[in-house]
Amino acid sequence: MDLDQILSGLKTRWLGKDLRLYTRVGSTNDIARSLAQRGVRNAVILAETQSEGRGRLSRSWESPRGGIWMSLILQPDIPPAHACWINMAVCVAACRAISSLLDMDAKIKWPNDLLINERKVGGILIEISSDGPHLEYAIVGLGINANIDPSAFPPEWMASSLSYELGHEVPLLILIQGLLLELEEAYERIGGDEIYQEWRQRSVTLGRMVRIASNSGELVGEVEDLADDGAILLRTGGRVVRVLAGDCIHLRGVEGT
Ligand code: ADP
């Protein structure tokens, strides 16, 4: 990765103009947070590898060379309670970039996984800091298995990579520039109906039989809908339950396959 090359072909108006590229970091989200605490906003942290990449609940996220490991420091003008709108916008932006640049059908598994052919090729982790009703900053972590051999990952992760699914390597530079452009566009429409509708349409969780483990226990049912606040509406035991956060396992396909 080369900073000047990324910047010279970048078509964004503002996102990525402050781009900080590292060869190896612990976690791009951690670097982003320490910068955010010092008042930095609208910066992008990009690393070639992470030694301590994280998913939700501090689960580890493998980040070998060949992937895109990126964090953004943003301050959208939304209430902290609507932070899931950021996740929606980032999911949509990442799918758009992958779909349009590589002609692949990128999908979203609720709440924060990017899938191609039902296999996980990326993930999103948003961490926010708020001061009462004000969002101080949001750290948007985005990891994409771009040019990675997924056979190194345990099979139960159902992980893959863009290069594996395509059968050839992907141009990292173009993908990074395209991602930043889509992220900028989606950011400016955060909370809008268009983002919500596309997030819903790109979902592979909608209509599926799932098992969701959340703080309030485990639920099994069919996903009847996805609400505009990011919640799953789960039909279970003759009623519909709202689930805002949790681990979701797809049990079978829409047609029961
Ligand atoms: P999920 O939303 O799928 O539960 P998390 O956001 O918790 O995932 O991310 C961490 C989990 O993702 C890990 O426990 C592991 O199962 C899986 N994982 C870790 N690194 C990768 C990777 N590079 N590609 C795909 N899956 C990964």
Short mmCIF file of C-alpha atoms and ligand atoms in Angstrom, two decimals:
data_model
loop_
_atom_site.label_atom_id
_atom_site.label_comp_id
_atom_site.label_asym_id
_atom_site.label_seq_id
_atom_site.Cartn_x
_atom_site.Cartn_y
_atom_site.Cartn_z
CA MET A 1 0.00 0.00 0.00
CA ASP A 2 1.27 3.43 -0.89
CA LEU A 3 -0.16 6.58 0.67
CA ASP A 4 0.56 8.87 -2.28
CA GLN A 5 -0.98 6.46 -4.75
CA ILE A 6 -4.14 6.15 -2.67
CA LEU A 7 -4.45 9.91 -2.30
CA SER A 8 -3.72 10.73 -5.93
CA GLY A 9 -6.65 8.69 -7.26
CA LEU A 10 -9.08 9.52 -4.45
CA LYS A 11 -12.31 11.10 -5.73
CA THR A 12 -13.83 11.97 -2.36
CA ARG A 13 -14.50 15.54 -1.30
CA TRP A 14 -13.22 15.14 2.28
CA LEU A 15 -13.08 11.53 3.48
CA GLY A 16 -9.56 10.13 3.31
CA LYS A 17 -7.86 13.48 2.88
CA ASP A 18 -6.45 12.81 6.36
CA LEU A 19 -5.29 9.25 5.76
CA ARG A 20 -2.78 7.59 8.06
CA LEU A 21 -1.22 4.42 6.74
CA TYR A 22 0.57 1.89 8.97
CA THR A 23 2.40 -1.30 8.12
CA ARG A 24 1.45 -3.06 11.34
CA VAL A 25 -0.70 -1.99 14.27
CA GLY A 26 -2.41 -3.59 17.26
CA SER A 27 -5.84 -2.41 16.17
CA THR A 28 -6.81 0.43 13.84
CA ASN A 29 -9.83 1.11 16.08
CA ASP A 30 -7.50 1.65 19.08
CA ILE A 31 -5.34 4.10 17.13
CA ALA A 32 -8.46 5.88 15.90
CA ARG A 33 -9.82 6.15 19.44
CA SER A 34 -6.68 7.68 20.86
CA LEU A 35 -6.68 10.23 18.02
CA ALA A 36 -10.39 10.94 18.55
CA GLN A 37 -9.75 11.57 22.26
CA ARG A 38 -7.25 14.22 21.18
CA GLY A 39 -9.89 15.91 19.04
CA VAL A 40 -9.13 14.42 15.62
CA ARG A 41 -12.20 13.96 13.38
CA ASN A 42 -12.76 12.74 9.81
CA ALA A 43 -9.48 10.82 9.73
CA VAL A 44 -8.91 7.39 8.22
CA ILE A 45 -6.50 4.86 9.72
CA LEU A 46 -5.39 2.10 7.39
CA ALA A 47 -3.08 -0.80 8.25
CA GLU A 48 -1.55 -3.63 6.26
CA THR A 49 -1.84 -5.98 9.24
CA GLN A 50 -3.30 -5.90 12.72
CA SER A 51 -2.02 -8.06 15.56
CA GLU A 52 -5.02 -7.47 17.80
CA GLY A 53 -7.94 -6.82 15.47
CA ARG A 54 -11.29 -7.11 17.20
CA GLY A 55 -14.84 -8.11 16.41
CA ARG A 56 -17.79 -7.60 18.69
CA LEU A 57 -17.42 -8.46 22.40
CA SER A 58 -13.62 -8.28 22.01
CA ARG A 59 -13.52 -11.42 19.89
CA SER A 60 -10.38 -11.52 17.86
CA TRP A 61 -10.40 -10.57 14.17
CA GLU A 62 -7.64 -12.13 12.08
CA SER A 63 -6.01 -9.45 9.96
CA PRO A 64 -3.22 -10.86 7.78
CA ARG A 65 -1.56 -9.05 4.87
CA GLY A 66 -3.73 -8.71 1.81
CA GLY A 67 -6.79 -7.45 3.68
CA ILE A 68 -8.17 -3.95 4.13
CA TRP A 69 -8.11 -3.02 7.81
CA MET A 70 -9.47 0.44 8.23
CA SER A 71 -10.97 2.70 10.88
CA LEU A 72 -12.68 6.04 10.39
CA ILE A 73 -13.17 8.74 13.03
CA LEU A 74 -16.51 10.37 12.36
CA GLN A 75 -18.94 12.62 14.14
CA PRO A 76 -22.31 12.29 12.47
CA ASP A 77 -24.99 14.62 13.66
CA ILE A 78 -27.26 11.94 15.11
CA PRO A 79 -28.31 11.02 18.65
CA PRO A 80 -26.13 8.29 20.22
CA ALA A 81 -29.24 6.12 20.51
CA HIS A 82 -29.31 5.92 16.73
CA ALA A 83 -25.73 4.73 16.36
CA CYS A 84 -26.98 1.69 14.45
CA TRP A 85 -27.69 4.05 11.54
CA ILE A 86 -23.91 4.32 11.16
CA ASN A 87 -23.65 0.53 10.91
CA MET A 88 -26.38 0.52 8.26
CA ALA A 89 -24.66 3.18 6.18
CA VAL A 90 -21.26 1.48 6.40
CA CYS A 91 -22.71 -1.95 5.52
CA VAL A 92 -24.41 -0.43 2.46
CA ALA A 93 -21.32 1.50 1.38
CA ALA A 94 -19.06 -1.55 1.63
CA CYS A 95 -21.53 -3.70 -0.34
CA ARG A 96 -21.85 -1.03 -3.01
CA ALA A 97 -18.10 -0.69 -3.44
CA ILE A 98 -17.56 -4.46 -3.68
CA SER A 99 -20.55 -4.95 -5.98
CA SER A 100 -19.79 -2.12 -8.37
CA LEU A 101 -16.01 -2.44 -8.55
CA LEU A 102 -15.78 -6.23 -8.61
CA ASP A 103 -19.19 -7.16 -9.97
CA MET A 104 -19.92 -9.40 -6.98
CA ASP A 105 -23.18 -9.69 -5.10
CA ALA A 106 -22.21 -8.51 -1.61
CA LYS A 107 -24.78 -9.14 1.11
CA ILE A 108 -25.27 -8.31 4.77
CA LYS A 109 -25.76 -10.81 7.55
CA TRP A 110 -27.36 -9.15 10.53
CA PRO A 111 -26.02 -7.21 12.19
CA ASN A 112 -22.53 -6.51 10.89
CA ASP A 113 -21.09 -9.18 8.58
CA LEU A 114 -20.39 -8.80 4.87
CA LEU A 115 -21.02 -11.99 2.91
CA ILE A 116 -20.38 -13.24 -0.59
CA ASN A 117 -21.98 -16.55 -1.51
CA GLU A 118 -23.06 -16.94 2.13
CA ARG A 119 -19.46 -16.72 3.36
CA LYS A 120 -18.04 -13.99 5.53
CA VAL A 121 -15.63 -11.71 3.70
CA GLY A 122 -15.75 -8.76 6.04
CA GLY A 123 -17.03 -7.23 9.21
CA ILE A 124 -17.89 -3.87 10.68
CA LEU A 125 -17.40 -2.73 14.25
CA ILE A 126 -18.70 0.65 15.42
CA GLU A 127 -17.62 2.03 18.77
CA ILE A 128 -19.12 5.30 19.93
CA SER A 129 -18.41 7.82 22.63
CA SER A 130 -21.21 10.04 23.81
CA ASP A 131 -21.73 12.86 26.24
CA GLY A 132 -25.36 12.63 27.29
CA PRO A 133 -27.48 13.28 24.22
CA HIS A 134 -24.47 14.19 22.04
CA LEU A 135 -22.39 11.85 19.99
CA GLU A 136 -18.77 12.87 20.55
CA TYR A 137 -17.35 10.56 17.94
CA ALA A 138 -17.86 7.21 16.26
CA ILE A 139 -15.02 4.88 15.43
CA VAL A 140 -16.00 2.87 12.38
CA GLY A 141 -13.90 -0.25 12.00
CA LEU A 142 -14.10 -2.03 8.67
CA GLY A 143 -12.24 -5.22 7.84
CA ILE A 144 -12.35 -6.85 4.43
CA ASN A 145 -10.68 -10.11 3.48
CA ALA A 146 -9.52 -8.92 0.09
CA ASN A 147 -6.49 -10.88 -1.16
CA ILE A 148 -6.34 -13.55 1.52
CA ASP A 149 -6.25 -17.33 1.40
CA PRO A 150 -9.23 -18.28 3.60
CA SER A 151 -8.03 -21.87 4.07
CA ALA A 152 -5.93 -20.50 6.96
CA PHE A 153 -9.16 -19.72 8.85
CA PRO A 154 -11.06 -22.39 10.85
CA PRO A 155 -13.87 -23.81 8.66
CA GLU A 156 -16.52 -23.07 11.29
CA TRP A 157 -16.03 -19.34 10.69
CA MET A 158 -17.54 -19.80 7.22
CA ALA A 159 -15.00 -17.21 6.11
CA SER A 160 -13.88 -16.42 2.62
CA SER A 161 -12.18 -13.60 0.76
CA LEU A 162 -12.85 -11.51 -2.31
CA SER A 163 -9.92 -13.09 -4.17
CA TYR A 164 -11.06 -16.61 -3.33
CA GLU A 165 -14.63 -15.95 -4.46
CA LEU A 166 -13.47 -14.22 -7.65
CA GLY A 167 -10.70 -16.66 -8.52
CA HIS A 168 -8.11 -13.91 -8.85
CA GLU A 169 -6.57 -11.09 -6.83
CA VAL A 170 -8.44 -7.82 -6.47
CA PRO A 171 -6.84 -4.38 -7.02
CA LEU A 172 -6.45 -3.14 -3.43
CA LEU A 173 -5.76 0.47 -4.39
CA ILE A 174 -8.93 0.84 -6.45
CA LEU A 175 -10.96 -0.95 -3.82
CA ILE A 176 -9.73 1.34 -1.03
CA GLN A 177 -10.45 4.46 -3.10
CA GLY A 178 -13.88 3.14 -4.09
CA LEU A 179 -14.71 2.21 -0.50
CA LEU A 180 -13.86 5.70 0.72
CA LEU A 181 -16.03 7.26 -1.99
CA GLU A 182 -19.03 5.06 -1.13
CA LEU A 183 -18.46 5.64 2.59
CA GLU A 184 -18.48 9.40 2.08
CA GLU A 185 -21.69 9.24 0.07
CA ALA A 186 -23.45 6.95 2.53
CA TYR A 187 -22.25 9.03 5.49
CA GLU A 188 -23.94 12.08 4.08
CA ARG A 189 -27.24 10.17 3.91
CA ILE A 190 -27.04 8.54 7.35
CA GLY A 191 -30.45 7.93 8.88
CA GLY A 192 -32.18 8.30 5.52
CA ASP A 193 -34.79 5.92 4.15
CA GLU A 194 -32.72 5.06 1.08
CA ILE A 195 -29.90 3.62 3.21
CA TYR A 196 -32.39 1.68 5.33
CA GLN A 197 -34.15 0.23 2.28
CA GLU A 198 -30.90 -0.86 0.68
CA TRP A 199 -29.62 -2.31 3.95
CA ARG A 200 -32.85 -4.33 4.17
CA GLN A 201 -32.70 -5.43 0.53
CA ARG A 202 -29.11 -6.57 0.84
CA SER A 203 -29.85 -8.60 3.95
CA VAL A 204 -29.48 -12.37 3.81
CA THR A 205 -31.03 -12.62 7.25
CA LEU A 206 -34.47 -11.33 6.25
CA GLY A 207 -36.93 -14.22 5.94
CA ARG A 208 -34.52 -16.78 7.40
CA MET A 209 -34.94 -19.16 10.31
CA VAL A 210 -32.38 -18.03 12.86
CA ARG A 211 -31.16 -18.59 16.37
CA ILE A 212 -30.28 -15.37 18.18
CA ALA A 213 -28.33 -15.28 21.40
CA SER A 214 -28.69 -11.97 23.20
CA ASN A 215 -28.45 -10.62 26.73
CA SER A 216 -32.01 -11.71 27.38
CA GLY A 217 -31.40 -15.33 26.34
CA GLU A 218 -31.73 -17.39 23.19
CA LEU A 219 -34.53 -17.14 20.66
CA VAL A 220 -35.32 -19.26 17.60
CA GLY A 221 -37.68 -18.05 14.91
CA GLU A 222 -38.21 -16.59 11.49
CA VAL A 223 -37.00 -13.09 10.69
CA GLU A 224 -40.19 -11.34 9.69
CA ASP A 225 -38.63 -7.96 9.07
CA LEU A 226 -35.74 -5.64 9.80
CA ALA A 227 -36.79 -2.36 11.38
CA ASP A 228 -35.41 1.06 10.52
CA ASP A 229 -33.65 1.21 13.90
CA GLY A 230 -31.68 -1.92 12.98
CA ALA A 231 -33.74 -4.34 15.06
CA ILE A 232 -34.75 -7.81 13.92
CA LEU A 233 -38.48 -8.53 14.17
CA LEU A 234 -38.47 -12.21 15.02
CA ARG A 235 -41.55 -14.40 14.77
CA THR A 236 -41.21 -16.88 17.60
CA GLY A 237 -43.72 -18.81 19.68
CA GLY A 238 -46.71 -17.14 18.04
CA ARG A 239 -45.55 -13.57 18.65
CA VAL A 240 -43.15 -11.07 17.13
CA VAL A 241 -40.19 -10.03 19.27
CA ARG A 242 -37.82 -7.09 18.62
CA VAL A 243 -34.14 -7.92 18.98
CA LEU A 244 -31.75 -4.99 18.77
CA ALA A 245 -28.45 -6.78 19.30
CA GLY A 246 -27.15 -10.31 19.51
CA ASP A 247 -25.38 -13.16 17.78
CA CYS A 248 -27.35 -14.55 14.91
CA ILE A 249 -27.01 -18.02 13.40
CA HIS A 250 -28.85 -18.80 10.16
CA LEU A 251 -30.53 -22.18 10.58
CA ARG A 252 -31.76 -22.74 7.03
CA GLY A 253 -32.54 -20.92 3.81
CA VAL A 254 -35.64 -18.97 2.86
CA GLU A 255 -37.12 -21.98 1.08
CA GLY A 256 -36.27 -24.27 3.97
CA THR A 257 -33.19 -25.68 2.26
P1 ADP B 1 -19.86 -12.16 14.14
O1 ADP B 1 -20.60 -10.91 13.94
O2 ADP B 1 -19.83 -13.04 12.92
O3 ADP B 1 -20.18 -12.92 15.39
P2 ADP B 1 -17.66 -10.73 15.23
O4 ADP B 1 -18.00 -9.32 14.84
O5 ADP B 1 -17.90 -11.12 16.64
O6 ADP B 1 -18.33 -11.74 14.26
O7 ADP B 1 -16.18 -11.01 14.77
C1 ADP B 1 -15.33 -11.96 15.39
C2 ADP B 1 -15.49 -13.37 14.85
O8 ADP B 1 -15.32 -13.41 13.43
C3 ADP B 1 -14.39 -14.30 15.38
O9 ADP B 1 -14.79 -14.88 16.59
C4 ADP B 1 -14.23 -15.33 14.27
O10 ADP B 1 -15.23 -16.31 14.38
C5 ADP B 1 -14.54 -14.55 13.01
N1 ADP B 1 -13.36 -14.00 12.31
C6 ADP B 1 -12.20 -13.52 12.83
N2 ADP B 1 -11.39 -13.03 11.87
C7 ADP B 1 -12.06 -13.19 10.70
C8 ADP B 1 -11.76 -12.87 9.36
N3 ADP B 1 -10.62 -12.28 8.98
N4 ADP B 1 -12.69 -13.20 8.41
C9 ADP B 1 -13.85 -13.78 8.75
N5 ADP B 1 -14.20 -14.10 9.99
C10 ADP B 1 -13.31 -13.80 10.99
#
